[in-house]
C-alpha positions as YAML, in Angstrom:
chain: A
units: angstrom
residues:
- id: 1
  name: MET
  ca: [8.80, 51.02, -8.00]
- id: 2
  name: ASN
  ca: [8.02, 50.01, -4.32]
- id: 3
  name: ARG
  ca: [7.91, 46.59, -3.39]
- id: 4
  name: SER
  ca: [7.05, 45.87, 0.01]
- id: 5
  name: HIS
  ca: [7.68, 43.06, 2.28]
- id: 6
  name: ASN
  ca: [6.49, 42.43, 5.64]
- id: 7
  name: ASN
  ca: [7.20, 39.41, 7.97]
- id: 8
  name: GLY
  ca: [3.73, 39.13, 9.24]
- id: 9
  name: PHE
  ca: [0.63, 38.19, 7.32]
- id: 10
  name: GLY
  ca: [0.89, 41.40, 5.33]
- id: 11
  name: LYS
  ca: [2.05, 41.74, 1.73]
- id: 12
  name: MET
  ca: [5.07, 39.86, 0.42]
- id: 13
  name: ARG
  ca: [6.86, 40.79, -2.84]
- id: 14
  name: GLY
  ca: [4.73, 41.36, -5.59]
- id: 15
  name: GLY
  ca: [1.82, 42.41, -3.42]
- id: 16
  name: PHE
  ca: [1.04, 38.61, -2.79]
- id: 17
  name: ASN
  ca: [-0.65, 38.25, 0.76]
- id: 18
  name: ARG
  ca: [0.81, 35.51, 3.03]
- id: 19
  name: LEU
  ca: [-2.75, 34.75, 4.33]
- id: 20
  name: SER
  ca: [-3.96, 34.20, 0.75]
- id: 21
  name: PHE
  ca: [-1.05, 31.97, 0.42]
- id: 22
  name: TYR
  ca: [-1.53, 29.73, 3.63]
- id: 23
  name: ALA
  ca: [-5.25, 29.56, 2.70]
- id: 24
  name: GLY
  ca: [-4.73, 28.26, -0.62]
- id: 25
  name: ILE
  ca: [-2.12, 25.80, 0.66]
- id: 26
  name: PHE
  ca: [-4.85, 24.51, 3.22]
- id: 27
  name: SER
  ca: [-7.62, 24.57, 0.82]
- id: 28
  name: PHE
  ca: [-5.74, 22.33, -1.88]
- id: 29
  name: SER
  ca: [-4.49, 19.89, 1.09]
- id: 30
  name: PHE
  ca: [-8.16, 19.66, 2.27]
- id: 31
  name: MET
  ca: [-9.25, 18.85, -1.38]
- id: 32
  name: ILE
  ca: [-6.64, 16.01, -1.65]
- id: 33
  name: PHE
  ca: [-7.65, 14.57, 1.53]
- id: 34
  name: PHE
  ca: [-11.48, 14.74, 0.63]
- id: 35
  name: ILE
  ca: [-10.69, 13.05, -2.71]
- id: 36
  name: ASN
  ca: [-9.05, 10.38, -1.00]
- id: 37
  name: CYS
  ca: [-11.75, 9.81, 1.49]
- id: 38
  name: LYS
  ca: [-14.30, 10.02, -0.95]
- id: 39
  name: GLY
  ca: [-12.55, 7.59, -3.15]
- id: 40
  name: GLU
  ca: [-12.62, 5.09, -0.20]
- id: 41
  name: GLU
  ca: [-16.26, 5.07, 0.28]
- id: 42
  name: ASN
  ca: [-16.94, 3.91, -3.19]
- id: 43
  name: LEU
  ca: [-15.21, 0.92, -2.99]
- id: 44
  name: SER
  ca: [-16.87, -2.58, -2.48]
- id: 45
  name: PRO
  ca: [-15.92, -4.79, 0.76]
- id: 46
  name: GLU
  ca: [-13.70, -6.94, -1.70]
- id: 47
  name: GLN
  ca: [-11.94, -3.91, -3.21]
- id: 48
  name: LYS
  ca: [-10.96, -2.64, 0.25]
- id: 49
  name: LEU
  ca: [-9.98, -6.16, 1.13]
- id: 50
  name: SER
  ca: [-7.93, -6.45, -1.97]
- id: 51
  name: ALA
  ca: [-6.51, -2.77, -1.10]
- id: 52
  name: LYS
  ca: [-5.52, -3.90, 2.56]
- id: 53
  name: GLY
  ca: [-3.76, -6.99, 0.95]
- id: 54
  name: LYS
  ca: [-1.86, -4.93, -1.30]
- id: 55
  name: GLY
  ca: [-0.60, -2.73, 1.45]
- id: 56
  name: ILE
  ca: [0.73, -5.75, 3.35]
- id: 57
  name: TYR
  ca: [2.14, -7.28, 0.02]
- id: 58
  name: ILE
  ca: [4.12, -4.12, -0.65]
- id: 59
  name: ALA
  ca: [5.34, -3.60, 2.97]
- id: 60
  name: ASN
  ca: [6.30, -7.06, 3.58]
- id: 61
  name: CYS
  ca: [6.60, -9.30, 0.72]
- id: 62
  name: THR
  ca: [8.38, -7.16, -2.11]
- id: 63
  name: ALA
  ca: [11.88, -7.50, -0.68]
- id: 64
  name: CYS
  ca: [11.76, -11.10, -2.20]
- id: 65
  name: HIS
  ca: [8.87, -11.25, -4.64]
- id: 66
  name: ASN
  ca: [8.40, -8.99, -7.41]
- id: 67
  name: GLN
  ca: [6.14, -5.85, -6.89]
- id: 68
  name: ASN
  ca: [3.94, -7.40, -9.69]
- id: 69
  name: PRO
  ca: [3.00, -10.73, -8.05]
- id: 70
  name: LYS
  ca: [2.45, -12.35, -11.42]
- id: 71
  name: LEU
  ca: [6.18, -12.29, -11.84]
- id: 72
  name: ASP
  ca: [9.17, -14.02, -10.35]
- id: 73
  name: GLY
  ca: [11.06, -11.94, -7.68]
- id: 74
  name: ALA
  ca: [14.90, -11.89, -7.35]
- id: 75
  name: VAL
  ca: [14.56, -14.61, -4.53]
- id: 76
  name: GLY
  ca: [10.86, -15.64, -4.18]
- id: 77
  name: PRO
  ca: [8.58, -17.11, -6.98]
- id: 78
  name: SER
  ca: [5.51, -15.68, -8.52]
- id: 79
  name: VAL
  ca: [2.74, -15.64, -5.75]
- id: 80
  name: ALA
  ca: [-0.29, -14.67, -7.87]
- id: 81
  name: ASN
  ca: [-3.59, -16.80, -7.13]
- id: 82
  name: SER
  ca: [-2.20, -18.19, -3.98]
- id: 83
  name: THR
  ca: [-4.58, -19.87, -2.10]
- id: 84
  name: PHE
  ca: [-5.47, -18.96, 1.87]
- id: 85
  name: GLU
  ca: [-4.11, -22.34, 2.94]
- id: 86
  name: LEU
  ca: [-1.00, -22.04, 1.23]
- id: 87
  name: LEU
  ca: [-0.34, -18.47, 2.38]
- id: 88
  name: LYS
  ca: [-1.53, -19.27, 5.92]
- id: 89
  name: VAL
  ca: [1.10, -22.61, 6.10]
- id: 90
  name: ARG
  ca: [3.79, -20.91, 4.23]
- id: 91
  name: ILE
  ca: [3.70, -17.26, 6.11]
- id: 92
  name: ARG
  ca: [3.02, -18.54, 9.43]
- id: 93
  name: ASP
  ca: [5.21, -21.66, 9.52]
- id: 94
  name: GLY
  ca: [7.62, -21.34, 6.91]
- id: 95
  name: GLU
  ca: [6.33, -24.88, 5.43]
- id: 96
  name: TYR
  ca: [4.29, -26.17, 2.70]
- id: 97
  name: PRO
  ca: [0.79, -27.70, 2.72]
- id: 98
  name: PRO
  ca: [0.81, -31.58, 2.50]
- id: 99
  name: GLY
  ca: [1.29, -32.57, -1.14]
- id: 100
  name: TYR
  ca: [1.97, -28.97, -2.82]
- id: 101
  name: LYS
  ca: [4.93, -28.91, -5.15]
- id: 102
  name: PRO
  ca: [6.66, -25.46, -4.65]
- id: 103
  name: LYS
  ca: [7.73, -23.45, -7.59]
- id: 104
  name: ARG
  ca: [11.08, -23.14, -6.07]
- id: 105
  name: GLU
  ca: [12.54, -25.22, -3.16]
- id: 106
  name: SER
  ca: [13.40, -22.48, -0.61]
- id: 107
  name: LYS
  ca: [13.94, -22.32, 3.28]
- id: 108
  name: LEU
  ca: [14.46, -18.67, 2.77]
- id: 109
  name: MET
  ca: [10.71, -17.63, 3.67]
- id: 110
  name: THR
  ca: [10.41, -15.33, 6.56]
- id: 111
  name: LYS
  ca: [7.57, -16.13, 8.80]
- id: 112
  name: PHE
  ca: [5.02, -13.45, 9.46]
- id: 113
  name: PRO
  ca: [2.44, -13.52, 12.71]
- id: 114
  name: PHE
  ca: [-0.38, -12.55, 10.30]
- id: 115
  name: SER
  ca: [-3.79, -13.12, 11.59]
- id: 116
  name: ASP
  ca: [-6.24, -14.82, 9.48]
- id: 117
  name: GLU
  ca: [-7.92, -11.38, 8.35]
- id: 118
  name: GLU
  ca: [-4.60, -10.18, 7.15]
- id: 119
  name: ILE
  ca: [-4.13, -13.20, 5.21]
- id: 120
  name: SER
  ca: [-7.59, -13.09, 3.59]
- id: 121
  name: ALA
  ca: [-6.83, -9.48, 2.59]
- id: 122
  name: LEU
  ca: [-3.63, -10.68, 1.21]
- id: 123
  name: GLU
  ca: [-5.37, -13.72, -1.00]
- id: 124
  name: ALA
  ca: [-7.71, -11.07, -2.28]
- id: 125
  name: TYR
  ca: [-4.92, -9.03, -3.61]
- id: 126
  name: LEU
  ca: [-2.90, -11.98, -5.09]
- id: 127
  name: LYS
  ca: [-6.23, -13.22, -6.90]
- id: 128
  name: GLN
  ca: [-6.89, -10.14, -8.58]
...
């Protein structure tokens, strides 16, 4: 039984060709990339905005708020259905809009320098 092994692009154990192996890996990676790009094309502008908001929420808010915005977090309350006005004042200034009754009184909220566009995206995600 002669099993050949070559360090180049020749045969590996069992007669498997390295070039075929790398071509398969490349093809699979390209297919995954193509599927992901194609999925994004089919999203409506509202869905794209919400997806951006989800990324902002996961990256910045889930340390205190629950990953599911409809549930209370360890530190922060549920934030589902928050309005743009509430998000803007609370996120940028660490305050509440006049007349707003908070679910929890807290001064722990971290301020973020989010743009109006980022806050709109966050609002779109929280209103799903």
